Coordinates of C-alpha atoms in Angstrom, one line a residue:
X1 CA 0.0 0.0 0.0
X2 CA 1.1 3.6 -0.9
X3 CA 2.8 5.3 2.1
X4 CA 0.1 8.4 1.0
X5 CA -2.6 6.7 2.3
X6 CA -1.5 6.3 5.9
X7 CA 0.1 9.4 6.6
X8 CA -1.8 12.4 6.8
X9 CA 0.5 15.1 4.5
X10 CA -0.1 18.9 5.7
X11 CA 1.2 21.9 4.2
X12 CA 1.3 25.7 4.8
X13 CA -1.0 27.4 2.3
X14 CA 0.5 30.6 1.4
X15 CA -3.1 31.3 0.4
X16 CA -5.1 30.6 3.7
X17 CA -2.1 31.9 5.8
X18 CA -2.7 28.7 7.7
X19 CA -1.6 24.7 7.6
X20 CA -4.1 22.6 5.8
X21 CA -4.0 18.7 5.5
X22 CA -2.9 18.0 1.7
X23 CA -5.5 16.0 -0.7
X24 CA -4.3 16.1 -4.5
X25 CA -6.9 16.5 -7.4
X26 CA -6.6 13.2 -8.8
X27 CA -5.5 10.5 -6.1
X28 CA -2.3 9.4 -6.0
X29 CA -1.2 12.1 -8.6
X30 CA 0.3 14.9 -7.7
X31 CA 1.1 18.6 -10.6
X32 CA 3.5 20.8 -9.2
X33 CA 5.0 23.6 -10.8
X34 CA 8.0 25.9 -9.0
X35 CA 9.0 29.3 -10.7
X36 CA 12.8 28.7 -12.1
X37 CA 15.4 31.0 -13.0
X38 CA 16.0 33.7 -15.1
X39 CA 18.9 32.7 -16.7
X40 CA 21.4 35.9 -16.7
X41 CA 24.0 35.0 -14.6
X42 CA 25.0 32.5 -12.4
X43 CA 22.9 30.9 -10.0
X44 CA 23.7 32.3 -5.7
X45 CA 23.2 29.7 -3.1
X46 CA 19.7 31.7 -2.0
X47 CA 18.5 30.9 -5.2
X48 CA 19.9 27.3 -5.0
X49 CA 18.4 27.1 -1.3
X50 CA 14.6 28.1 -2.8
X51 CA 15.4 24.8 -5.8
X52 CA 16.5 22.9 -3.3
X53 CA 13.7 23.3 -0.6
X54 CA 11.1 22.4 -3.3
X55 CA 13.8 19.4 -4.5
X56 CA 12.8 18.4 -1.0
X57 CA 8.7 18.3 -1.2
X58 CA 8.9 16.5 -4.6
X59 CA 11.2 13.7 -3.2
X60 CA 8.9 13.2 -0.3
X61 CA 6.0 13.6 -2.2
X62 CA 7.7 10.2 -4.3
X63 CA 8.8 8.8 -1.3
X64 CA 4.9 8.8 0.0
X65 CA 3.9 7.0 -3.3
X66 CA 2.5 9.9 -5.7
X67 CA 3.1 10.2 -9.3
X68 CA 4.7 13.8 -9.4
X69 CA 5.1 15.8 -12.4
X70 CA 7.3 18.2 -11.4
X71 CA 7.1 21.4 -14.0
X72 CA 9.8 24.1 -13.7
X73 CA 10.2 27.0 -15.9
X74 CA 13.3 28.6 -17.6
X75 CA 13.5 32.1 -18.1
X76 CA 14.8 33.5 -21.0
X77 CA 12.6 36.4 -22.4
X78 CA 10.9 38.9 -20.7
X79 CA 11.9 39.4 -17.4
X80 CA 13.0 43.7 -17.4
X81 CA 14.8 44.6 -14.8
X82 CA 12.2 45.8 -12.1
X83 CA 8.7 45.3 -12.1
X84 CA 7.1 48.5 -13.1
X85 CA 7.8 47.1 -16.4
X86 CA 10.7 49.6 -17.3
X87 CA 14.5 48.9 -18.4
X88 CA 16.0 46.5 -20.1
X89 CA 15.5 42.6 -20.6
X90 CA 17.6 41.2 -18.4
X91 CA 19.1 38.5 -20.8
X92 CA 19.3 41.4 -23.5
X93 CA 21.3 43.4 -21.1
X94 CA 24.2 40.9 -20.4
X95 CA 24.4 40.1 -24.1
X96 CA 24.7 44.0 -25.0
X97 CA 27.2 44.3 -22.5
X98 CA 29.3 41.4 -23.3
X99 CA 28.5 41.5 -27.4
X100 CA 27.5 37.9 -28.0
X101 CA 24.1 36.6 -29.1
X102 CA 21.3 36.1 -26.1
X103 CA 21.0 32.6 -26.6
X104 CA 24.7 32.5 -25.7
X105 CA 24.0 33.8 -22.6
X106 CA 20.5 32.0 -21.7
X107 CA 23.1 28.6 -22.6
X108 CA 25.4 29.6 -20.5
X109 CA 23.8 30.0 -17.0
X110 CA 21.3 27.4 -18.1
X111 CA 24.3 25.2 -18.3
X112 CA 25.6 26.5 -15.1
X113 CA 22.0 26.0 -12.8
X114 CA 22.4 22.5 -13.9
X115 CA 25.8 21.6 -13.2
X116 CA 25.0 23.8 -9.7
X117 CA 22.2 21.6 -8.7
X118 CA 23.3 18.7 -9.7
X119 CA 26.1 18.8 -7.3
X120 CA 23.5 19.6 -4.8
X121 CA 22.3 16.6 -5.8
X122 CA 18.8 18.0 -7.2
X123 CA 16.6 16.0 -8.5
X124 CA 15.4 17.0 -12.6
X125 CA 11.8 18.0 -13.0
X126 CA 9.6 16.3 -14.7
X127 CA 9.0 19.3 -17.3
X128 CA 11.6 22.1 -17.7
X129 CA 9.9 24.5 -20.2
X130 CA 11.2 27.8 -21.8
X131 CA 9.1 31.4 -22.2
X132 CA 11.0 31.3 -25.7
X133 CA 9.1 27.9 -26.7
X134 CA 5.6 29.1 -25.3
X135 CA 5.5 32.4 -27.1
X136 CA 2.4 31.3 -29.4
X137 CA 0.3 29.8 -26.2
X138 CA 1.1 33.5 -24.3
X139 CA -0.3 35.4 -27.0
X140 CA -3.0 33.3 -27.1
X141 CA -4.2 34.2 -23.4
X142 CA -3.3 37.7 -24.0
X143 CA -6.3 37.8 -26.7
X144 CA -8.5 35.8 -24.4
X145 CA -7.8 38.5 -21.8
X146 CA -8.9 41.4 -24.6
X147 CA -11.8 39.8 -25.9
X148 CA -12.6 40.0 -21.5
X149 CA -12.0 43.3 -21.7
X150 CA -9.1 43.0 -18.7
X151 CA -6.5 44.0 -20.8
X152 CA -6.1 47.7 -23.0
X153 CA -3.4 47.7 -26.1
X154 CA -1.4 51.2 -25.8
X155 CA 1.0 51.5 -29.0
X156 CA 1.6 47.8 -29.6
X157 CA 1.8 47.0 -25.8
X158 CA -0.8 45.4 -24.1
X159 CA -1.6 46.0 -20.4
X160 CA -3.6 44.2 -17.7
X161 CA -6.2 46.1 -15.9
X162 CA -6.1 45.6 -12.2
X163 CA -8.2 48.2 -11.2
X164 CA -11.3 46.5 -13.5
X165 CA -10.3 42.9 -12.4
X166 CA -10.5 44.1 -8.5
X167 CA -14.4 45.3 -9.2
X168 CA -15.3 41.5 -9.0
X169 CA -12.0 39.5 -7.8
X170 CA -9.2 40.4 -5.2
X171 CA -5.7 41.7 -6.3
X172 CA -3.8 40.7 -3.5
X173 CA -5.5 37.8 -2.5
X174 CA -2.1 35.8 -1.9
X175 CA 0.0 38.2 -0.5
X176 CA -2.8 39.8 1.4
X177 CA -2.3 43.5 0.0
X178 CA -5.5 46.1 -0.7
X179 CA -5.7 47.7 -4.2
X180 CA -6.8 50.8 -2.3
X181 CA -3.9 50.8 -0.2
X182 CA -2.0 50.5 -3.3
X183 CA -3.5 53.1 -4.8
X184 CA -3.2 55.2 -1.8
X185 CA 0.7 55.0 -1.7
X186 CA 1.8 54.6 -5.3
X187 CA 2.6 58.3 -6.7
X188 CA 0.3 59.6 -9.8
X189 CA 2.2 58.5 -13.3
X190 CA 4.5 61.0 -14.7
X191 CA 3.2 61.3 -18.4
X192 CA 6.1 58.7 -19.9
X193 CA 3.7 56.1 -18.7
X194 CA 1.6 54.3 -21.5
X195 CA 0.0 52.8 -18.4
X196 CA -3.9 53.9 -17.4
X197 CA -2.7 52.7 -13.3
X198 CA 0.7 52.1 -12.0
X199 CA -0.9 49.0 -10.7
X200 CA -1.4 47.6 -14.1
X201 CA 1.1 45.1 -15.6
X202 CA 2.4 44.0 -19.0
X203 CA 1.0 41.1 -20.9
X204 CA 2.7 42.1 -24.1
X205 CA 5.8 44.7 -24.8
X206 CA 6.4 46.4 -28.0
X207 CA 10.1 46.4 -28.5
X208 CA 12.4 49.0 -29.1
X209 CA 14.9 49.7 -31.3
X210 CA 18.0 48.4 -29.1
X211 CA 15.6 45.6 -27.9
X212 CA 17.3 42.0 -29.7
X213 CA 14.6 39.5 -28.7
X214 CA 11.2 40.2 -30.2
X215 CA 8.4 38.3 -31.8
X216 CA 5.4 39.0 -34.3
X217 CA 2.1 39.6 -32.6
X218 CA -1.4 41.2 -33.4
X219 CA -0.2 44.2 -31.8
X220 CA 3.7 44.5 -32.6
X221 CA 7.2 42.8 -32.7
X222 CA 7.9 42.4 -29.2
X223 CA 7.9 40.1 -26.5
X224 CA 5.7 38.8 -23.9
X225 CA 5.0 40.1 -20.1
X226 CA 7.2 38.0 -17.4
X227 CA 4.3 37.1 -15.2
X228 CA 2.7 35.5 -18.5
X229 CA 5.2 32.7 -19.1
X230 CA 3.9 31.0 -16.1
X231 CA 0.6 31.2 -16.2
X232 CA 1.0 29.8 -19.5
X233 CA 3.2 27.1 -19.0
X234 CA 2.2 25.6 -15.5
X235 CA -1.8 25.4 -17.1
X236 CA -0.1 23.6 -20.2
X237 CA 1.3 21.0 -18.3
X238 CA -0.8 20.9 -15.3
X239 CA -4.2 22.2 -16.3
X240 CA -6.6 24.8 -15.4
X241 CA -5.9 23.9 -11.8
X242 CA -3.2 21.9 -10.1
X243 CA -2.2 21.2 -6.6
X244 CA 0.9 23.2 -5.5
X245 CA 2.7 26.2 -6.7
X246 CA 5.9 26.9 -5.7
X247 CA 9.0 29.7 -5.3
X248 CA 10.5 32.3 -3.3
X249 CA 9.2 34.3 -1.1
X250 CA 10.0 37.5 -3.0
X251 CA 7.5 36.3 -5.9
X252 CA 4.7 36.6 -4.0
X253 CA 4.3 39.8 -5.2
X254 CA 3.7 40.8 -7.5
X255 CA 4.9 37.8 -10.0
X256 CA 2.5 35.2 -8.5
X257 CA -0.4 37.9 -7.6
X258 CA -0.1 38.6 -11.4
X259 CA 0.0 34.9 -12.1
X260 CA -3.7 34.0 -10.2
X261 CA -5.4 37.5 -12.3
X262 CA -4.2 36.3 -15.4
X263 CA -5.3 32.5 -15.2
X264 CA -8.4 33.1 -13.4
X265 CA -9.4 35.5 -16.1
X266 CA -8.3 33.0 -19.0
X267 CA -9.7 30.0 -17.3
X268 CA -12.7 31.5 -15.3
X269 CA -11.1 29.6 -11.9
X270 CA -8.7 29.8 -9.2
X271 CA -5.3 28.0 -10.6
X272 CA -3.5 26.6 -7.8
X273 CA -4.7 24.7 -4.3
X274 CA -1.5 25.2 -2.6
X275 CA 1.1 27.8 -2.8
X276 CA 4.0 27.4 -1.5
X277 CA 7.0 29.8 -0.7
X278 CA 10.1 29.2 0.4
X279 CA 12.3 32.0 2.5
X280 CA 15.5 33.7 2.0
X281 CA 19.0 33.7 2.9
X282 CA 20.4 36.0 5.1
X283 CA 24.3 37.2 4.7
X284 CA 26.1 40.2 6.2
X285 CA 22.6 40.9 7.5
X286 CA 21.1 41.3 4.5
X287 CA 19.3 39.4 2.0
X288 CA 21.1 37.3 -0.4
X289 CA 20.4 39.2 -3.8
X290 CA 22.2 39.6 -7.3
X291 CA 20.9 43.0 -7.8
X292 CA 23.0 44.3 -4.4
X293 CA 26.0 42.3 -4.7
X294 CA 25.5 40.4 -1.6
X295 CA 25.9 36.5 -2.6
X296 CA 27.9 33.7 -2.9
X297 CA 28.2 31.5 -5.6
X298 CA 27.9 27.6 -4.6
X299 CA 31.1 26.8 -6.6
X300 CA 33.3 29.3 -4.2
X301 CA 32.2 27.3 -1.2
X302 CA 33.1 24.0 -2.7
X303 CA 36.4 25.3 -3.8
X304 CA 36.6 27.6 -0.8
X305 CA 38.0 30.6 -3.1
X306 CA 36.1 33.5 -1.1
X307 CA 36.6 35.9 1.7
X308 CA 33.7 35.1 3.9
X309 CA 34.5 31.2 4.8
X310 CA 37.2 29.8 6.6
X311 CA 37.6 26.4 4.6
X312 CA 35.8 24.8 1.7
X313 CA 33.1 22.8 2.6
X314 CA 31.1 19.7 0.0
X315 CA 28.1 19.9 -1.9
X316 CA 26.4 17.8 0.7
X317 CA 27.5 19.2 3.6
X318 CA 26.1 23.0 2.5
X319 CA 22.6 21.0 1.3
X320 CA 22.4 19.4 5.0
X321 CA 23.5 23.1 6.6
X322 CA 20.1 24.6 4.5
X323 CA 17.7 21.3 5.8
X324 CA 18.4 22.0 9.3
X325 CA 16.4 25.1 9.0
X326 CA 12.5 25.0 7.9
X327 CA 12.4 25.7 4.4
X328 CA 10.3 28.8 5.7
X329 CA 12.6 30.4 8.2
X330 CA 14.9 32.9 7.7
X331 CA 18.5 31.4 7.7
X332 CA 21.6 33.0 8.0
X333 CA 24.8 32.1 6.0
X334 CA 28.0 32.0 8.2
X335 CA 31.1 30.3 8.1
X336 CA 30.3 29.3 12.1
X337 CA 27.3 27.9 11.1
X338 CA 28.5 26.0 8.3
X339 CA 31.6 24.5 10.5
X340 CA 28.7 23.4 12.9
X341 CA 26.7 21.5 10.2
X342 CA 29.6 19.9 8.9
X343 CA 30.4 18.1 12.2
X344 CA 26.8 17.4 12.1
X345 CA 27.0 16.0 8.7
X346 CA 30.1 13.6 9.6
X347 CA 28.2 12.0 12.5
X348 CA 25.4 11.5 10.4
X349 CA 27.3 9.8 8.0
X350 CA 29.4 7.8 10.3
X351 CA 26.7 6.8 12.1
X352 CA 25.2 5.5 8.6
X353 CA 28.0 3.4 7.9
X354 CA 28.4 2.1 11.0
X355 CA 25.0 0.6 11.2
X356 CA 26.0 -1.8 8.9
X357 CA 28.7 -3.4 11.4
X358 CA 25.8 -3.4 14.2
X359 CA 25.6 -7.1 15.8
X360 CA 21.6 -8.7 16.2
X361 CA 20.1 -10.2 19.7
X362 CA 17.4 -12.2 20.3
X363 CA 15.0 -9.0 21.1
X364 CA 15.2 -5.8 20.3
X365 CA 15.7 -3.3 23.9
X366 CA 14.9 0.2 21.2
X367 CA 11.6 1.3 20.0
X368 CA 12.8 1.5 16.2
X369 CA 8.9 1.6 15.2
X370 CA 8.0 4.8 17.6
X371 CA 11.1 6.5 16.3
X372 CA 9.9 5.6 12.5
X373 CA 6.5 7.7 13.3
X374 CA 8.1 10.5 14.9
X375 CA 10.2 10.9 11.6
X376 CA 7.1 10.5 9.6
X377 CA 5.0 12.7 11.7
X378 CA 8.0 15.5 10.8
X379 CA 7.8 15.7 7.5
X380 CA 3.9 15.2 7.3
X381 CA 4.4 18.5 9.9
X382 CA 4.6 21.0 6.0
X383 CA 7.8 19.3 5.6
X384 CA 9.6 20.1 8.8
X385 CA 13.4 19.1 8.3
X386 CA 14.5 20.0 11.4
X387 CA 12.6 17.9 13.2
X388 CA 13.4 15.5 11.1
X389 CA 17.3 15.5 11.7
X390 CA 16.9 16.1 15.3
X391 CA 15.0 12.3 14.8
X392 CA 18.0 11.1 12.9
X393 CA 20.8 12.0 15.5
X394 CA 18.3 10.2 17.9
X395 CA 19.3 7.3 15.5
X396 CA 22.6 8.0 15.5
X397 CA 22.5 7.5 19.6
X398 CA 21.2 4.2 19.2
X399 CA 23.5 2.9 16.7
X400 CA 26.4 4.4 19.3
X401 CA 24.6 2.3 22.3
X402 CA 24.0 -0.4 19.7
X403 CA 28.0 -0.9 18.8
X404 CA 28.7 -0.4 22.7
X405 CA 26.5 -3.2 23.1
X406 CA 24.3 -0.8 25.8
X407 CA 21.2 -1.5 23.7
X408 CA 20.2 -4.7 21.5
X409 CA 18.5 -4.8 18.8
X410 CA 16.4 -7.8 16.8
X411 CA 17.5 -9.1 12.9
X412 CA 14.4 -7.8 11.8
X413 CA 13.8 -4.6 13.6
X414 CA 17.7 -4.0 12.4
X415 CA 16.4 -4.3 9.1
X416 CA 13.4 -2.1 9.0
X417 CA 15.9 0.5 10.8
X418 CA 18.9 0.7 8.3
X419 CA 16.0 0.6 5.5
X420 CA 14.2 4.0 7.2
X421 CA 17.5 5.8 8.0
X422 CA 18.9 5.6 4.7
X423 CA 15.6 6.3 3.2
X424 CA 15.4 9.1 5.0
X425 CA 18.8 10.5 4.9
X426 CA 19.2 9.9 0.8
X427 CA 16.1 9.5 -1.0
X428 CA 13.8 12.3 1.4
X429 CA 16.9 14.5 2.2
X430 CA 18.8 13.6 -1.0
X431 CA 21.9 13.8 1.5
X432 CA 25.4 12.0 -0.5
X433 CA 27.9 10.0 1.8
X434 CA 30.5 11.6 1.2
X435 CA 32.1 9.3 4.1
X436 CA 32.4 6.0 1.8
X437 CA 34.0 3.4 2.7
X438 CA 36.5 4.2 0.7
X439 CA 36.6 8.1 1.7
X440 CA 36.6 6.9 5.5
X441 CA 39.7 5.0 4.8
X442 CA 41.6 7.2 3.2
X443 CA 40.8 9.7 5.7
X444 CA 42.0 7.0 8.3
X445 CA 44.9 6.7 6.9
X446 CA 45.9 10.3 6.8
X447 CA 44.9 10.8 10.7
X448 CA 47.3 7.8 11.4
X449 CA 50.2 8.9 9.2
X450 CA 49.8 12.2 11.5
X451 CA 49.7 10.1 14.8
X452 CA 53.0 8.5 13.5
X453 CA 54.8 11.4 13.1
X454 CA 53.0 13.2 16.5
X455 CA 54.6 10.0 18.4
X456 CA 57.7 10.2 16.5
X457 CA 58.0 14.2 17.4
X458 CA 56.8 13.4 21.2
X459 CA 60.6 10.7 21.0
X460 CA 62.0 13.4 19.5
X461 CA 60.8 15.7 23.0
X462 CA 59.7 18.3 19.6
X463 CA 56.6 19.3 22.1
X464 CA 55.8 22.1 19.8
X465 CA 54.8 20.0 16.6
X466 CA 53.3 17.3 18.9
X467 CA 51.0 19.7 20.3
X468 CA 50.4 21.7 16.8
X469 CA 49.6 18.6 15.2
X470 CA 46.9 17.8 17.9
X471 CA 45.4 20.9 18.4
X472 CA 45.2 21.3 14.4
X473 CA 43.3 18.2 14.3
X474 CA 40.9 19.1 16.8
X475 CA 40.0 22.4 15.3
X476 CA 38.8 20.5 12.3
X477 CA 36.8 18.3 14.4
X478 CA 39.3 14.7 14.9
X479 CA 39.8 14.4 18.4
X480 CA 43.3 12.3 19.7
X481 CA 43.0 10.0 22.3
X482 CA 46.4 9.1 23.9
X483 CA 45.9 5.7 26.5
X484 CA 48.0 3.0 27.5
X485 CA 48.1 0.5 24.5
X486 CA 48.6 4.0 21.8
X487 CA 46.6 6.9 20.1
X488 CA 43.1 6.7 18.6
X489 CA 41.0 9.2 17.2
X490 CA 37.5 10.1 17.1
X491 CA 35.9 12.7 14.5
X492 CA 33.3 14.9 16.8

């Protein structure tokens, strides 16, 4: 039987404001669509933390039996660079400024998210559209919107009207905000605007002269609204409604308060049952953001070539640093914090490879089927990861008592235990063990080569290498243990 059926799945409805227990259109079948990247430049760990959060719900989601399709959009038309609709394209902007063709630059950093999350060890979605390939299906919306009359065309571009649309829907429904309010505080249009409201949005932009990427339309050579592409492609893939909708918590508004207008005028219903947004980064106090310089690329932590950690750290080790907060919280980025999950991550590990060298008993003296629901009841909490690995170093105590032969443990429930961790831990978590066998080895031999020559410098009465060589070790976390019969180690 599908795990779906016995475990009662809630998440936190963006919508409602409030947690509500998780039933899918179809049984068993599950559509979700996350908003990707806009493909300018190279992909900062906040942005990898939001794909990664949402990497997350769709492995549990599999892991409790669903069929997932899984639809995540590229970006690489449209997207100006604020969202009053004014500047440049952003894509347009970094191929002007480096003089090769946007499609070289839309390869580039699509190239670049892939390789990112793949050594983040993201799953692939089921879908991965482009706006470029969806340019017919947006202006066919766009029309439908017209012939509403929600929409106005001013000089070949074509507008949404918010202020018509909020006479018998909400605009702001999601993120909560009133029109009037809006109205209230946004300053009168200076005469440049082709715009009857500042609230209103594109649907279609008539290009400019310097503009490269443009289109034919009923109304001019141009190029579609950003908010568009995704009404357009998540109702393409996953219908007129579908179950979640996912993406950072800075597209609230106004990309995905945008997104509801548009399809619930095309479509005459309210697109999505669940939305879902997942929250920043925090560095230097500040939110991690291209547009203020404030980042840091995955690829410098791996390689450790930047100013703000103390050492490089693994793929997996930064993915298990962002799953120990809520993929809702606030988390800040530190090289303290890092170091901390790191040692986390080792015991994790070790503990996962030592299970396997566990010895059976008769009768088991640990509760291996209470600790399986707590971890269950976790994640069925909107996908609480904390929880969830404060539950898994609970199982890394009992394989410690288990080795020391403090606690026993039954063949069978030893089974069923090595079969939850690891499903946990890999397929929920999509954690690596970066501690293989072979790694742990190698590792072992390096802490014993520096034993030797600690014991040899300690003959030698060389008490200053002796004691740099311990105390260097410690600070990365391997403890020396000096007794009667030699030195062992321990990684803490």
């Amino acid at each position: 039987m599908e795990l779906y059926k016995t475990n009662q799945l809630k998440i936190y409805n963006s919508l409602s404001k409030s947690k509500e227990v998780f039933t899918p259109l179809v049984e068993g079948k599950v559509g979700m669509y996350v908003c990707g990247p806009t493909v300018y430049s190279d992909v900062h760990l906040g942005n990898v933390r939001t794909f990664m959060s949402f990497d997350m719900v769709f492995r549990y989601l599999k892991h409790l039996g669903y069929k997932v399709r899984y639809v995540r959009n590229i970006t690489d038309a449209g997207h100006l660079e604020n969202d009053a609709d004014e500047g440049e394209d952003r894509i347009s902007k970094k191929a002007r400024l480096e003089q090769i063709e946007p499609m070289e630059v839309v390869q580039r950093y699509t190239v670049d998210f892939h390789n990112t999350l793949q050594k983040i060890n993201n799953l692939p979605p089921s879908i991965e559209p482009t706006a470029t390939g969806h340019i017919v299906e947006q202006i066919e919306i766009i029309k439908d919107i017209l012939k509403k009359g929600l929409a106005y065309e001013v000089n070949g571009s074509v507008y949404f009207d918010v202020l018509k649309y909020n006479e018998t829907a909400h605009y702001g429904v999601l993120s909560g905000r009133n029109i009037e309010d809006s109205i209230h505080n946004t300053r009168e249009l200076d005469g440049q605007s082709e715009k009857k409201n500042p609230q209103d949005f594109a649907l279609w932009k008539k290009a400019d002269e310097r503009h490269i990427m443009r289109w034919p339309s009923p109304w001019s050579e141009g190029f579609p609204g950003w908010h568009l592409e995704c009404s357009a492609m998540s109702t393409k893939y996953l219908g007129e409604t579908f179950d979640i909708h996912g993406g950072g918590m800075d597209l609230k508004f106004p990309h995905h308060e945008c997104e509801i207008a548009q399809s619930k005028v095309k479509n005459g219903v309210n697109p999505v049952r669940y939305w879902m947004h997942a929250n920043m980064l925090i560095l230097n106090g500040q939110k991690m953001a291209k547009s203020t310089g404030n980042y840091i690329l995955p690829n410098e932590i791996f390689s450790g070539d930047n100013t703000i950690l103390s050492k490089p750290f693994t793929p997996s080790a930064t993915r298990f640093f962002m799953l120990q907060a809520h993929y809702r919280s606030i988390l800040d980025f530190s090289s303290k914090a890092l170091e901390a999950s790191e040692k986390g991550y080792i015991k994790l590990m070790e503990a996962v490879n030592n299970i396997n060298t566990i010895e059976v008993s008769n009768e088991s003296s640990i509760d291996i089927h209470s600790w399986k629901e707590k971890c269950y009841a976790a994640m069925n909490d909107d996908f609480n990861t904390p929880v969830l690995i404060a539950h898994l170093f609970e199982a890394v105590k009992y394989i410690n008592l288990l080795l020391t032969k403090k606690e026993t443990i039954s063949s069978e429930d030893l089974q069923h235990f090595k079969t939850t961790l690891n499903a946990f831990v890999f397929d929920v978590l999509g954690l690596k063990n970066d501690l293989s066998d072979d790694n742990s080895d190698k590792l072992s031999s390096v802490v014993e080569l520096l034993i030797a020559m600690r014991k040899e410098a300690r003959e030698n009465k060389n008490w200053a290498l002796s004691d740099k060589i311990r105390d260097e070790l410690l600070e990365i976390g391997i403890q020396l243990k000096d007794g009667k019969e030699g030195t062992t180690f321990s990684i803490n």
